[in-house]
Coordinates of C-alpha atoms in Angstrom, one line a residue:
M1420 CA 21.9 28.3 -0.1
T1421 CA 25.6 27.7 -1.9
A1422 CA 24.6 30.3 -4.0
E1423 CA 23.6 32.4 -1.0
F1424 CA 26.9 31.9 -0.1
L1425 CA 29.7 33.1 -2.3
S1426 CA 26.3 36.3 -2.5
E1427 CA 27.9 37.3 0.9
A1428 CA 31.0 39.4 -0.4
S1429 CA 33.3 39.1 2.8
I1430 CA 32.6 34.6 2.0
R1431 CA 34.3 36.1 -1.4
A1432 CA 36.1 38.1 0.5
I1433 CA 37.6 35.6 3.1
Y1434 CA 38.2 33.5 0.3
K1435 CA 39.5 35.0 -2.2
I1436 CA 37.0 33.9 -4.4
D1437 CA 37.0 36.1 -7.9
P1438 CA 34.5 38.6 -8.8
S1439 CA 33.5 37.5 -11.3
T1440 CA 32.9 34.0 -10.8
P1441 CA 29.1 33.7 -10.4
N1442 CA 26.7 32.7 -7.1
D1443 CA 26.2 29.4 -8.8
G1444 CA 30.0 27.8 -8.6
F1445 CA 29.7 26.8 -5.5
D1446 CA 31.3 22.9 -7.7
S1447 CA 33.9 25.2 -9.3
V1448 CA 35.1 26.5 -5.6
F1449 CA 34.7 24.3 -2.9
S1450 CA 35.4 20.0 -4.2
K1451 CA 33.3 17.2 -3.5
V1452 CA 35.4 16.8 -0.3
S1453 CA 35.7 20.3 1.2
I1454 CA 34.6 21.5 5.3
E1455 CA 32.2 22.9 3.0
N1456 CA 30.4 21.1 0.9
I1457 CA 29.9 18.2 3.5
L1458 CA 28.3 20.8 5.7
F1459 CA 25.5 21.5 3.2
Y1460 CA 25.1 18.4 2.3
I1461 CA 24.4 18.1 6.4
V1462 CA 22.2 20.9 6.2
A1463 CA 20.3 19.8 3.1
F1464 CA 20.0 16.6 4.4
A1465 CA 18.4 17.5 7.1
I1466 CA 16.2 19.6 6.0
H1467 CA 14.6 17.5 3.6
I1468 CA 14.0 14.6 6.1
L1469 CA 12.3 17.6 8.1
E1470 CA 10.2 18.0 5.1
R1471 CA 9.9 14.4 5.0
I1472 CA 8.3 14.2 8.6
F1473 CA 6.5 17.9 8.1
D1474 CA 4.6 16.3 5.3
T1475 CA 3.9 12.5 7.2
E1476 CA 2.3 14.6 10.0
K1477 CA 0.3 16.3 8.0
N1478 CA -0.4 13.6 5.9
N1479 CA -1.7 12.6 8.9
L1480 CA -3.7 15.0 10.2
T1481 CA -5.6 15.6 7.8
L1482 CA -6.3 11.5 7.2
R1483 CA -7.3 11.8 11.0
V1484 CA -10.1 14.7 10.4
E1485 CA -11.0 13.3 7.7
S1486 CA -12.0 10.4 10.1
L1487 CA -13.9 13.0 12.9
R1488 CA -15.8 15.5 10.4
P1489 CA -19.8 13.7 10.1
H1490 CA -20.6 11.8 6.9
T1491 CA -18.0 12.0 5.0
K1492 CA -16.8 8.5 3.6
S1493 CA -13.6 8.2 6.1
W1494 CA -16.1 9.3 9.2
Y1495 CA -18.4 6.0 8.5
V1496 CA -15.3 3.9 8.0
A1497 CA -14.0 4.8 11.1
K1498 CA -17.5 4.2 12.8
L1499 CA -17.3 0.8 11.5
K1500 CA -13.7 -0.3 11.9
A1501 CA -15.0 1.0 15.6
F1502 CA -17.5 -2.1 16.3
Q1503 CA -17.2 -4.4 19.3
L1504 CA -17.9 -7.4 19.1
G1505 CA -20.2 -8.5 21.2
H1506 CA -19.6 -5.8 22.9
A1507 CA -23.3 -3.4 24.2
L1508 CA -22.9 0.8 23.8
N1509 CA -23.8 3.0 26.1
K1510 CA -26.0 5.8 25.4
E1511 CA -24.0 8.3 23.5
G1512 CA -23.6 4.6 21.4
G1513 CA -20.2 4.4 22.1
Y1514 CA -18.6 1.6 24.1
D1515 CA -17.0 2.5 28.0
A1516 CA -14.4 0.5 26.9
I1517 CA -12.3 -0.3 23.7
G1518 CA -11.0 -4.4 23.5
V1519 CA -8.5 -5.1 20.9
E1520 CA -9.6 -9.0 20.5
A1521 CA -13.7 -6.9 20.4
K1522 CA -12.8 -5.1 17.5
I1523 CA -12.7 -7.7 14.5
I1524 CA -12.9 -5.2 10.7
K1525 CA -9.2 -4.5 10.7
H1526 CA -9.9 -3.8 6.5
C1527 CA -12.5 -1.5 5.9
S1528 CA -13.4 0.4 2.0
L1529 CA -16.5 2.7 1.0
R1530 CA -17.8 2.6 -2.7
V1531 CA -21.4 4.6 -2.9
V1532 CA -23.4 3.0 -5.3
N1533 CA -26.9 3.9 -6.5
G1534 CA -27.5 5.6 -3.4
V1535 CA -26.5 2.8 -1.3
L1536 CA -23.2 2.9 1.1
E1537 CA -20.8 -0.5 0.5
F1538 CA -18.5 -1.9 2.6
R1539 CA -17.0 -4.2 2.1
I1540 CA -15.0 -5.8 5.4
A1541 CA -12.0 -8.2 6.6
N1542 CA -10.7 -9.2 9.6
D1543 CA -6.6 -10.5 9.7
A1544 CA -5.0 -12.9 10.8
S1545 CA -1.0 -12.3 10.5
G1546 CA -1.8 -9.1 8.3
V1547 CA -3.5 -11.1 5.9
P1548 CA -7.2 -10.3 5.4
Q1549 CA -9.5 -12.8 6.5
I1550 CA -13.7 -13.8 6.0
I1551 CA -16.0 -12.1 8.9
N1552 CA -19.3 -14.5 8.9
E1553 CA -21.8 -13.9 8.8
N1554 CA -23.3 -14.1 12.4
D1555 CA -21.4 -11.5 12.8
I1556 CA -21.7 -9.6 9.8
N1557 CA -25.2 -9.4 11.1
S1558 CA -24.5 -7.9 15.1
I1559 CA -22.6 -5.7 12.8
Y1560 CA -25.6 -4.9 10.4
E1561 CA -27.5 -4.1 13.9
Y1562 CA -24.7 -1.7 14.9
A1563 CA -24.7 0.3 11.9
G1564 CA -28.3 1.1 11.9
R1565 CA -27.4 2.6 15.0
V1566 CA -24.8 4.6 15.0
F1567 CA -25.9 5.8 11.0
D1568 CA -27.3 8.9 10.1
A1569 CA -31.1 7.4 9.7
G1570 CA -32.4 6.7 6.9
V1571 CA -28.7 5.6 5.3
H1572 CA -29.6 2.3 3.1
V1573 CA -26.2 0.0 3.5
R1574 CA -25.1 -3.3 2.4
I1575 CA -22.5 -5.2 4.4
F1576 CA -20.5 -7.9 3.0
S1577 CA -17.3 -10.1 3.5
S1578 CA -15.8 -12.6 1.0
N1579 CA -13.2 -15.0 0.7
P1580 CA -10.6 -13.4 -1.6
D1581 CA -11.0 -13.0 -5.3
I1582 CA -8.2 -15.6 -6.4
Y1583 CA -5.5 -14.8 -9.4
R1584 CA -4.1 -16.7 -12.1
C1585 CA -1.8 -16.2 -14.7
N1586 CA 0.3 -17.6 -17.3
L1587 CA 4.6 -16.4 -16.9
L1588 CA 7.1 -16.3 -18.6
I1589 CA 10.3 -15.7 -17.0
N1590 CA 13.7 -15.0 -18.6
Y1591 CA 16.2 -16.4 -15.8
D1592 CA 19.7 -15.5 -15.6
P1593 CA 21.3 -19.7 -15.8
L1594 CA 24.0 -18.9 -13.3
V1595 CA 21.0 -17.9 -9.9
L1596 CA 18.6 -19.3 -11.1
D1597 CA 18.3 -23.1 -13.0
S1598 CA 15.5 -24.0 -15.8
K1599 CA 12.5 -24.2 -13.1
G1600 CA 13.1 -21.1 -10.7
R1601 CA 15.5 -22.4 -8.7
R1602 CA 18.1 -20.1 -6.8
I1603 CA 21.1 -22.3 -8.0
D1604 CA 23.2 -21.5 -4.5
G1605 CA 20.0 -24.0 -2.4
T1606 CA 18.4 -21.3 -0.6
N1607 CA 15.5 -20.8 -2.1
D1608 CA 13.6 -23.3 -4.7
T1609 CA 10.2 -20.7 -5.6
P1610 CA 11.6 -17.1 -5.6
V1611 CA 9.2 -16.2 -8.5
I1612 CA 6.0 -17.9 -5.9
D1613 CA 7.8 -16.7 -3.2
A1614 CA 7.2 -13.1 -4.5
I1615 CA 4.2 -13.3 -6.4
N1616 CA 2.3 -14.3 -3.0
S1617 CA 4.3 -11.9 -0.9
Y1618 CA 3.3 -9.0 -3.7
F1619 CA -0.4 -10.2 -2.7
R1620 CA 0.1 -9.8 1.2
S1621 CA 1.2 -6.5 1.1
F1622 CA -1.6 -5.1 -1.5
P1623 CA -3.6 -2.6 0.4
F1624 CA -6.8 -3.3 0.7
D1625 CA -9.7 -2.9 -1.5
S1626 CA -6.8 -1.3 -4.5
E1627 CA -6.4 -1.8 -8.2
F1628 CA -4.5 -4.7 -9.0
S1629 CA -2.3 -3.9 -12.5
N1630 CA -0.6 -6.3 -14.6
M1631 CA 1.8 -3.7 -14.7
A1632 CA 3.0 -3.9 -11.3
L1633 CA 2.8 -7.3 -10.5
T1634 CA 5.6 -7.1 -13.0
D1635 CA 7.5 -4.3 -11.6
A1636 CA 7.4 -7.3 -8.6
L1637 CA 8.8 -10.3 -10.3
Q1638 CA 11.6 -8.3 -11.7
E1639 CA 12.7 -7.2 -8.7
V1640 CA 13.6 -10.5 -7.2
K1641 CA 17.4 -12.2 -8.2
G1642 CA 17.8 -14.0 -11.4
V1643 CA 14.5 -12.6 -13.0
C1644 CA 15.6 -10.3 -16.2
V1645 CA 12.2 -9.9 -17.1
A1646 CA 8.9 -11.4 -16.0
Q1647 CA 5.9 -11.5 -19.3
L1648 CA 2.7 -12.1 -17.8
T1649 CA 1.3 -13.9 -21.4
G1650 CA -2.1 -14.6 -19.7
S1651 CA -3.6 -12.7 -16.0
W1652 CA -7.0 -14.3 -14.6
A1653 CA -9.7 -13.2 -11.7
M1654 CA -12.0 -14.9 -10.1
P1655 CA -14.3 -12.8 -7.5
P1656 CA -16.0 -14.9 -4.9
S1657 CA -19.1 -16.7 -6.9
L1658 CA -18.8 -15.6 -9.8
G1659 CA -17.2 -16.6 -13.0
E1660 CA -13.2 -16.3 -14.8
Q1661 CA -12.4 -12.4 -15.8
V1662 CA -9.3 -11.8 -17.8
I1663 CA -7.3 -8.7 -16.7
I1664 CA -6.6 -6.7 -19.6
S1665 CA -4.3 -4.4 -17.6
T1666 CA -5.8 -3.2 -14.1
Y1667 CA -8.6 -5.0 -12.0
I1668 CA -10.3 -3.9 -8.5
S1669 CA -11.5 -7.3 -6.6
R1670 CA -14.7 -8.6 -5.7
S1671 CA -13.7 -9.1 -2.5
G1672 CA -11.3 -6.0 -1.5
Y1673 CA -8.1 -8.8 -1.5
M1674 CA -7.1 -10.8 -3.5
A1675 CA -5.0 -14.6 -3.1
F1676 CA -2.9 -16.2 -5.6
N1677 CA -3.5 -20.2 -7.3
E1678 CA -0.1 -21.6 -8.1
T1679 CA -1.7 -25.1 -8.8
Q1680 CA -4.1 -22.9 -11.6
S1681 CA -1.4 -21.1 -12.8
V1682 CA 1.3 -22.0 -15.9
I1683 CA 4.9 -20.5 -14.7
G1684 CA 7.7 -20.8 -18.2
Y1685 CA 12.0 -20.1 -17.6
V1686 CA 13.8 -19.9 -20.5
I1687 CA 17.3 -17.9 -21.0

């Protein structure tokens, strides 16, 4: 915009700009605090925000369209999440009314494994995924058999979270934390533990866990200079413990931190 602005002969005449000054030499002509510079900044910032809004709406619309297209993964997930516990289906295979409390599938992901649609599902309590009991899953199977395509093989399961534990070494700032990881100002005795729990609470359902991502989250804690994972493990429900070398996809779709089996050391 500034180059186009300076390319106008009338503008150069008004501001008495040397014709030899390049069109992109705006900053050499106007100071950072000039009215012209401020106006261009406001316009550029407004355009940037508008483009971000358009991008967000485009993404939302794309997801909406994908969920409405029959037989796609998004469509199957949307159909399953529409299940309402204790409500009968009408002749069109839908519900006459939407009961928010009856929609118990708050989290749902789909993978295709050997031709079988494998759904991981969970309810939700204060933003934390919760297991759906077996009786309710039986109802969900019946619902899926009525609304999905004939002949489609499905597997639906909901389980307790994969348990995560780690060995962690924290290099800390002694001006902020003490040797046990407590804030010196007394505002928080467990900032590192809280950061780990917060990381897993904000973890998108059925997403990939990363040692590096957890380390990055820990290094955002005030007083933590360096966070080093010296050991990282996950235990899926009913399966043995697995070492996490770099990344890990949970069996249940979500994870929970086991503080008592983790070892956290603090060094200066």
